[in-house]
PDB file of C-alpha atoms in Angstrom:
ATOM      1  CA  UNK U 890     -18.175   7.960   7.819  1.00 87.00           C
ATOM      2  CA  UNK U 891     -15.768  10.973   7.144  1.00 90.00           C
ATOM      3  CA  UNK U 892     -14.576  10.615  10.604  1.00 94.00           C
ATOM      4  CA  UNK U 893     -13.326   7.136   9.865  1.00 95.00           C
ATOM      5  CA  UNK U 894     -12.126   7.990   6.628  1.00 96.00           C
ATOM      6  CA  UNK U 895     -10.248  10.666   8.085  1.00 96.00           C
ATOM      7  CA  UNK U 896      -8.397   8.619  11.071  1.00 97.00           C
ATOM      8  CA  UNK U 897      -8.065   5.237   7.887  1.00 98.00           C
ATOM      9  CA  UNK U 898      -6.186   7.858   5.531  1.00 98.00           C
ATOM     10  CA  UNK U 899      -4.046   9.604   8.398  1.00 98.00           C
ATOM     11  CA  UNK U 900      -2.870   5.918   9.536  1.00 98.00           C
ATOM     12  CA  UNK U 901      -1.872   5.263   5.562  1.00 98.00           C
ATOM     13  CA  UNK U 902       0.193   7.792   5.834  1.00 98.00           C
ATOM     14  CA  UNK U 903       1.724   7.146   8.634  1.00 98.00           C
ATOM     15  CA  UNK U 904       2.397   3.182   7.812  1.00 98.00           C
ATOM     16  CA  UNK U 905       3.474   4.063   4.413  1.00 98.00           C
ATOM     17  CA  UNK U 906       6.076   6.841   5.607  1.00 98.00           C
ATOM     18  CA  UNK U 907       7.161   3.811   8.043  1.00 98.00           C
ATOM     19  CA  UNK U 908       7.253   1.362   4.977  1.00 98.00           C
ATOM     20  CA  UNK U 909       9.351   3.974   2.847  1.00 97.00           C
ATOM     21  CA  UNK U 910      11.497   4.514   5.658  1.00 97.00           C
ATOM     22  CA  UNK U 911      12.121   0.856   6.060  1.00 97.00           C
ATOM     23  CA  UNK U 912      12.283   0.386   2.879  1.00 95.00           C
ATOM     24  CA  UNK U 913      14.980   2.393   2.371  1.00 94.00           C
ATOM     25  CA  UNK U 914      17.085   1.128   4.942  1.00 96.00           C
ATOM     26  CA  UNK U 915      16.535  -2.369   3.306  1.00 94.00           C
ATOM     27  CA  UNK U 916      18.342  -0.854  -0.014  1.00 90.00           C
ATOM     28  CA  UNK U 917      20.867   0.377   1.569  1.00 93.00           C
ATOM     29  CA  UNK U 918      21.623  -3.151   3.610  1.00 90.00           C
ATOM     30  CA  UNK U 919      20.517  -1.783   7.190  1.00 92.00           C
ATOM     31  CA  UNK U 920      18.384  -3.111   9.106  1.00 91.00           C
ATOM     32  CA  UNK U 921      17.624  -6.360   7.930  1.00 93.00           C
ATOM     33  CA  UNK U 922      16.007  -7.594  11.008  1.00 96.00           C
ATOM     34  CA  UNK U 923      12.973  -5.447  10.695  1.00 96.00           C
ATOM     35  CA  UNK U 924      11.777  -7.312   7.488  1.00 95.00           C
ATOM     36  CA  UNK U 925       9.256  -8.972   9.073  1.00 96.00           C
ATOM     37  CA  UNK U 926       8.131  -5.522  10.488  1.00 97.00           C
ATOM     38  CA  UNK U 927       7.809  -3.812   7.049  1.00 97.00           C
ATOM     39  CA  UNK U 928       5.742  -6.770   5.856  1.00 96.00           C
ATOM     40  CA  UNK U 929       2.839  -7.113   8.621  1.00 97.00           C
ATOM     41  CA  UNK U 930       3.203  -3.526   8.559  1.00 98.00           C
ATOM     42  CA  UNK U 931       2.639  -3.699   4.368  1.00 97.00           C
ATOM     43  CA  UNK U 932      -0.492  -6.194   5.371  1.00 97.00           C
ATOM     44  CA  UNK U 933      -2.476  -4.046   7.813  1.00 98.00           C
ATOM     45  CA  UNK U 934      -1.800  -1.038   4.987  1.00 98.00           C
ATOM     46  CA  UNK U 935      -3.798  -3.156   2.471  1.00 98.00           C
ATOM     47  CA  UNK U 936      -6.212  -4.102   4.977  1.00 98.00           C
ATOM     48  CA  UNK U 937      -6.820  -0.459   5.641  1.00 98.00           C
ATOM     49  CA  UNK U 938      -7.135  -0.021   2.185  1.00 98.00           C
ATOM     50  CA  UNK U 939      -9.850  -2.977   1.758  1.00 98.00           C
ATOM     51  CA  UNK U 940     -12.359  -1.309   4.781  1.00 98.00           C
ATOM     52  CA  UNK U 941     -11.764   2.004   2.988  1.00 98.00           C
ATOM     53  CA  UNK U 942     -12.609   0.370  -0.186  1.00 98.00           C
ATOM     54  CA  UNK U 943     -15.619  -1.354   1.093  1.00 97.00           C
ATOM     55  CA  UNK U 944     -16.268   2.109   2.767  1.00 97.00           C
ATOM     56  CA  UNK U 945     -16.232   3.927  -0.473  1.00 96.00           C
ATOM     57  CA  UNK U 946     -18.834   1.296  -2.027  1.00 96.00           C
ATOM     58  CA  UNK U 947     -21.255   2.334   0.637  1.00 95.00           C
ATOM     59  CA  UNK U 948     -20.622   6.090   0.559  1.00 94.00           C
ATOM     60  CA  UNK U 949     -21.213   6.140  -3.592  1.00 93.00           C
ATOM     61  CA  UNK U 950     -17.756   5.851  -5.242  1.00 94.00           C
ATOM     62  CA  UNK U 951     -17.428   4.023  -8.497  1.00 95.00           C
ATOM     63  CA  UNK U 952     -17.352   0.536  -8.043  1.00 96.00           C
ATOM     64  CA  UNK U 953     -14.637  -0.224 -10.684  1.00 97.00           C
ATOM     65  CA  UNK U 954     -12.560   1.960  -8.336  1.00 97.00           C
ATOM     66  CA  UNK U 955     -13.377   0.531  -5.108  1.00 97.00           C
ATOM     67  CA  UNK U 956     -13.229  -3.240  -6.673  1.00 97.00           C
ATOM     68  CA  UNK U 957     -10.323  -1.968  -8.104  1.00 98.00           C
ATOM     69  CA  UNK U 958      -9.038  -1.385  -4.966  1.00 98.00           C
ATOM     70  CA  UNK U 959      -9.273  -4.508  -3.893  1.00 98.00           C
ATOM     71  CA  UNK U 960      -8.288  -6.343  -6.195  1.00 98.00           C
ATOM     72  CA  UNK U 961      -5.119  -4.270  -6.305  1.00 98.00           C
ATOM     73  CA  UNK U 962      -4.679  -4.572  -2.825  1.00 98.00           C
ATOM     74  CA  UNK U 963      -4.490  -8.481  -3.560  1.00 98.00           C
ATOM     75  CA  UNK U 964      -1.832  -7.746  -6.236  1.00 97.00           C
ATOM     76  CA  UNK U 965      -0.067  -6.014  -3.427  1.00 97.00           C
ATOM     77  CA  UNK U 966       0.726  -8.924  -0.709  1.00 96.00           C
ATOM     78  CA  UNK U 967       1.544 -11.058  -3.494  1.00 96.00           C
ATOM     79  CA  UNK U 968       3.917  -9.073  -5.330  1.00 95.00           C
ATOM     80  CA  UNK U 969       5.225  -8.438  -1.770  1.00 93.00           C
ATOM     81  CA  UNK U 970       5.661 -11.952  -0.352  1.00 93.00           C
ATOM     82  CA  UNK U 971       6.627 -13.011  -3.748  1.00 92.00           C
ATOM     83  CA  UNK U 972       9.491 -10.577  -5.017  1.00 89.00           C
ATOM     84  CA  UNK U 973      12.366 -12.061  -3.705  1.00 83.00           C
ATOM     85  CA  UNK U 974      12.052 -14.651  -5.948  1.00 85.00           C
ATOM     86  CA  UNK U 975      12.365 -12.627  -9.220  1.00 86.00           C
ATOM     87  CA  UNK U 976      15.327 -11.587 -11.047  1.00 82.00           C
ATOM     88  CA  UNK U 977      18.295 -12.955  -9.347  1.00 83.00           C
ATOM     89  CA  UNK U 978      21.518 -10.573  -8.766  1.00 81.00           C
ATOM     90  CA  UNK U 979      21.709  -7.290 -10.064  1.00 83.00           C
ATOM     91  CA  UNK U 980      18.469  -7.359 -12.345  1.00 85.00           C
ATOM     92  CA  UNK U 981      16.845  -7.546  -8.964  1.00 85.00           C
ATOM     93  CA  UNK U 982      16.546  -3.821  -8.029  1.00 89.00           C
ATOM     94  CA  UNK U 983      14.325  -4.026 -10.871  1.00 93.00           C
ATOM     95  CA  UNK U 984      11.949  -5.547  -9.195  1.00 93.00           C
ATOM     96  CA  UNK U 985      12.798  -3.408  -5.729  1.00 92.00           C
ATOM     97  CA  UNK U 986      12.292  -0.476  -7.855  1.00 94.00           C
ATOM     98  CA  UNK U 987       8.701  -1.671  -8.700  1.00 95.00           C
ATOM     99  CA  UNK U 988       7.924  -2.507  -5.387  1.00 95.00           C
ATOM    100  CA  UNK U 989       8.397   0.555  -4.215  1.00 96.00           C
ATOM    101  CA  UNK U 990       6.107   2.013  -6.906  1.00 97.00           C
ATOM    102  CA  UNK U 991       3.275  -0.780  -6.248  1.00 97.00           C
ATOM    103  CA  UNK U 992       3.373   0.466  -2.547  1.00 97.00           C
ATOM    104  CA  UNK U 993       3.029   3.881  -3.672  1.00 98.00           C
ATOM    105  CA  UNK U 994       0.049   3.177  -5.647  1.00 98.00           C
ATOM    106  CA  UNK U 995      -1.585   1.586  -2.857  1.00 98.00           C
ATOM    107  CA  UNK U 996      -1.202   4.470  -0.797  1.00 98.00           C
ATOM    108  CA  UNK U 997      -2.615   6.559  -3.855  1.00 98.00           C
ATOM    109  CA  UNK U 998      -5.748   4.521  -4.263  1.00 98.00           C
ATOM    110  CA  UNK U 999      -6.521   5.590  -0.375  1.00 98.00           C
ATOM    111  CA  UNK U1000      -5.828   8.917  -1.112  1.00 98.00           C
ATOM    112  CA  UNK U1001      -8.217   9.021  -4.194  1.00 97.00           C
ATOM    113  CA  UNK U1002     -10.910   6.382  -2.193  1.00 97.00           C
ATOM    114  CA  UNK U1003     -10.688   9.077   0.880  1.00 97.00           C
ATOM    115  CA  UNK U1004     -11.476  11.984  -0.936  1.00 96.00           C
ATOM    116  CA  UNK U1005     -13.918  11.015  -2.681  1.00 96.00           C
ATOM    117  CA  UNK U1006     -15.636   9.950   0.577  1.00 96.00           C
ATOM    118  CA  UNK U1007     -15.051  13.323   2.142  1.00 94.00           C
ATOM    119  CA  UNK U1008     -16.034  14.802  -0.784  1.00 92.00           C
ATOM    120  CA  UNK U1009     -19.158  12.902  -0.808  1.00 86.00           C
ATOM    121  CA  UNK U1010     -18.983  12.331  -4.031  1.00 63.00           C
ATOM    122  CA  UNK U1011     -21.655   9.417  -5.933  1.00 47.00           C
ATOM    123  CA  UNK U1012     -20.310   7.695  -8.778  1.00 47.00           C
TER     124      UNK U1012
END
């Protein structure tokens, strides 16, 4: 199970540098095309998180956590699909501002799920 924890959490970090990346490009008006990139690439990300999640439920870590992790991960996709719609004009980066910061948390529930795992760590 480390193994795969290992090879989920190195692949997080790869998407997510991607999705910054992308992201990024996005703010700054580049790019446009590769929307639809950033968001499948945003959806196997949570999915990643979910089998980590369900990973960490069978290795020992809290359950609040792990749910939590789902759950989140839920929060996630619809936040994503969802944002353009909030906060017309300029009150918009707002909500670009808190996407970002929702992405980032995903990628720091892996991080905390995975080491845990590796750790071995029960409850």
């Amino acid at each position: 199970m480390k193994i795969a924890t290992i090879v989920i959490q190195s692949a997080v970090r790869v998407l997510g540098l991607v999705l910054i990346v992308l992201g990024f490009l996005f703010w700054s008006g580049r790019s446009l095309a590769l929307v639809p990139v950033h968001m499948r690439i945003g959806e196997v990300l949570v999915g990643l998180l979910w089998i980590l999640a369900g990973m960490g439920l069978r290795a020992g870590v809290s359950p609040g956590l792990a749910i939590g992790a789902i759950f989140y991960g839920f929060f996630v996709v619809a936040f994503g699909m969802n944002k353009e719609g909030f906060l017309p004009g300029r009150a918009h980066e707002v909500i670009r501002v808190a996407h970002f910061l929702i992405g980032l948390g995903a990628i720091g529930l892996v991080e905390m799920i995975a080491a845990k795992i590796k750790r071995g760590v029960a409850k």
